[in-house]
Amino acid sequence: MIEIALTLEELVQKTKIKFEEHYGRPARWIVVAPGRVNIIGEHTDYNGGFVFPMGIERYTVLAADLPKKTVHDTVVVKCLRFNETAHIKLSQITRAEPRWANYIRGVIRGFQEKNIQTPALDVVMDSTVPLGGGLSSSAALEIATGTLIEAVTGKNVTQEEKALIGQKAEHEFAGVPCGIMDQFISVMARKNHIMLLDCSNHETQWTEIKNPDVSFLVINSNVKHQLASGEYGKRRSECETASRIMGVKWLRDADMELLESFEDEMPVIPYRRAKHVITENIRTSKAASALSNSLLEETGTLMYESHQSLMSDFEVSCVELDYIVEISKKIGLSGGVYGCRMTGGGFGGCAISLVETKMIPHISETIEREYKEKTGLKCSIFASRPADGARVIEQ
Ligand code: GLA
């Protein structure tokens, strides 16, 4: 069964009502930022390569007002999802509990470093972005926070600066050495468009998805393996090792010919990591142009190849994700599946599938049933059109 989340309007309405219930007056600012799914181009961002993500119709919403009496310099955030409240002291922003508030703390700090001072605030936060599913719930929170600070202070940074503040918050306040994809797409996403981002110079190209007969299905394996956080950093440094050995700034500047010429002197692990990144960059550019020309089968084939490479050369998949891709392949073109692959950092989380819209009920029913038979687990599936990026809804 396809999962239906609250629409953006419903989520906003709910958050507004909760704000009023909690603080006894209406909110003055409402901002929103979407989660994302990456169609192809995985583990390429921190190598200066290409990514091809879109915003999804799952959002983080913040409702806020200045406190009635500013007796202290605190941002109070009531999180509806965890039913927890964070008190963030503005004069002393450091990592602290609750941990979800570190993303907010990091962004407040990032703005302070640009001399933009967040005032004391009362905030309510809610979200429909699944947690821990590789759909960038943390980037959505970072970017929503940045958007709120801009609205409240009336001081804007550039889109790029806002994304980079989010990335820095992730590095310094959550300890995840991520690339730039998640924050860039949460800021810049466009309705009905997928963004080809060149992570070496931040140039973008947009592919419009007009055809209602094709859809993107997000299939959440509902597993998150413990390995995830440590292995991400390890992959990053293995890629850096490969670049160093080849004498290039980053893997974006290498090609297969160069890599093959180093086959004898490069240890096998960095070699395979580099092979994934180099071939993934080619696949990503090809997929963006294939999809722009409505070449769905070609796009799908590239998605399957990407999964294979992430599984065997980059080693960030897991059996649950492999099953989802296997089942999708078995359903095949005749059943309405063009392609499928793991998406995001890996070791669990979601797969993304390009499908024929009218076949969604059949596809999701088959994947759910067979995934359950193989793993004993329930996966969750939803469809999303490419959604707009972060914005102020009310002020
Ligand atoms: C995570 C990171 C991104 C990117 C992906 C893998 O989502 O936050 O920067 O590296 O993994 O493509």
Tab-separated table of N, CA and C in Angstrom, residues 213 217 304 327-339 353-367:
chain	number	residue	atom	x	y	z
A	213	ASP	N	2.690	10.251	-16.788
A	213	ASP	CA	2.687	8.775	-16.866
A	213	ASP	C	3.903	8.145	-16.194
A	217	LEU	N	9.111	6.312	-7.272
A	217	LEU	CA	8.658	5.617	-6.059
A	217	LEU	C	9.823	5.557	-5.088
A	304	TYR	N	20.105	0.906	-12.574
A	304	TYR	CA	20.515	-0.449	-12.160
A	304	TYR	C	22.043	-0.564	-12.112
A	327	ILE	N	13.853	-7.434	-6.758
A	327	ILE	CA	12.405	-7.600	-6.979
A	327	ILE	C	11.955	-6.651	-8.096
A	328	SER	N	12.464	-5.422	-8.061
A	328	SER	CA	12.080	-4.435	-9.077
A	328	SER	C	12.498	-4.904	-10.463
A	329	LYS	N	13.699	-5.463	-10.540
A	329	LYS	CA	14.209	-5.959	-11.821
A	329	LYS	C	13.324	-7.076	-12.343
A	330	LYS	N	12.890	-7.924	-11.404
A	330	LYS	CA	12.033	-9.055	-11.787
A	330	LYS	C	10.674	-8.548	-12.311
A	331	ILE	N	10.150	-7.521	-11.687
A	331	ILE	CA	8.878	-6.955	-12.181
A	331	ILE	C	9.111	-6.437	-13.601
A	332	GLY	N	10.254	-5.748	-13.758
A	332	GLY	CA	10.742	-5.375	-15.084
A	332	GLY	C	9.873	-4.409	-15.865
A	333	LEU	N	10.310	-4.187	-17.088
A	333	LEU	CA	9.635	-3.232	-17.970
A	333	LEU	C	8.183	-3.601	-18.220
A	334	SER	N	7.940	-4.902	-18.378
A	334	SER	CA	6.563	-5.317	-18.691
A	334	SER	C	5.641	-5.026	-17.505
A	335	GLY	N	6.215	-4.976	-16.294
A	335	GLY	CA	5.410	-4.662	-15.115
A	335	GLY	C	5.458	-3.182	-14.759
A	336	GLY	N	6.171	-2.380	-15.561
A	336	GLY	CA	6.155	-0.932	-15.367
A	336	GLY	C	7.328	-0.367	-14.584
A	337	VAL	N	8.389	-1.174	-14.353
A	337	VAL	CA	9.569	-0.619	-13.662
A	337	VAL	C	10.685	-0.368	-14.679
A	338	TYR	N	11.143	0.871	-14.769
A	338	TYR	CA	12.246	1.193	-15.678
A	338	TYR	C	13.597	0.944	-15.017
A	339	GLY	N	13.691	1.284	-13.736
A	339	GLY	CA	14.969	1.120	-13.053
A	339	GLY	C	14.820	1.342	-11.558
A	353	SER	N	12.918	4.310	-7.406
A	353	SER	CA	12.557	3.551	-8.592
A	353	SER	C	11.822	4.454	-9.578
A	354	LEU	N	12.149	4.303	-10.836
A	354	LEU	CA	11.464	5.053	-11.900
A	354	LEU	C	10.421	4.114	-12.491
A	355	VAL	N	9.155	4.522	-12.432
A	355	VAL	CA	8.078	3.580	-12.780
A	355	VAL	C	6.991	4.234	-13.644
A	356	GLU	N	6.181	3.361	-14.224
A	356	GLU	CA	4.990	3.825	-14.947
A	356	GLU	C	3.900	4.103	-13.917
A	357	THR	N	3.336	5.295	-13.961
A	357	THR	CA	2.395	5.716	-12.922
A	357	THR	C	1.237	4.730	-12.744
A	358	LYS	N	0.680	4.274	-13.856
A	358	LYS	CA	-0.519	3.446	-13.716
A	358	LYS	C	-0.215	2.069	-13.098
A	359	MET	N	1.060	1.695	-13.082
A	359	MET	CA	1.413	0.383	-12.522
A	359	MET	C	1.774	0.460	-11.027
A	360	ILE	N	1.706	1.649	-10.445
A	360	ILE	CA	2.160	1.807	-9.050
A	360	ILE	C	1.466	0.838	-8.078
A	361	PRO	N	0.147	0.668	-8.143
A	361	PRO	CA	-0.472	-0.236	-7.174
A	361	PRO	C	0.091	-1.662	-7.274
A	362	HIS	N	0.242	-2.143	-8.506
A	362	HIS	CA	0.760	-3.495	-8.703
A	362	HIS	C	2.222	-3.592	-8.231
A	363	ILE	N	3.021	-2.598	-8.606
A	363	ILE	CA	4.455	-2.620	-8.252
A	363	ILE	C	4.616	-2.595	-6.728
A	364	SER	N	3.903	-1.704	-6.086
A	364	SER	CA	4.126	-1.563	-4.637
A	364	SER	C	3.618	-2.805	-3.897
A	365	GLU	N	2.528	-3.366	-4.391
A	365	GLU	CA	2.002	-4.573	-3.732
A	365	GLU	C	3.018	-5.725	-3.862
A	366	THR	N	3.606	-5.868	-5.058
A	366	THR	CA	4.577	-6.949	-5.281
A	366	THR	C	5.825	-6.740	-4.420
A	367	ILE	N	6.337	-5.508	-4.406
A	367	ILE	CA	7.566	-5.264	-3.625
A	367	ILE	C	7.295	-5.514	-2.139
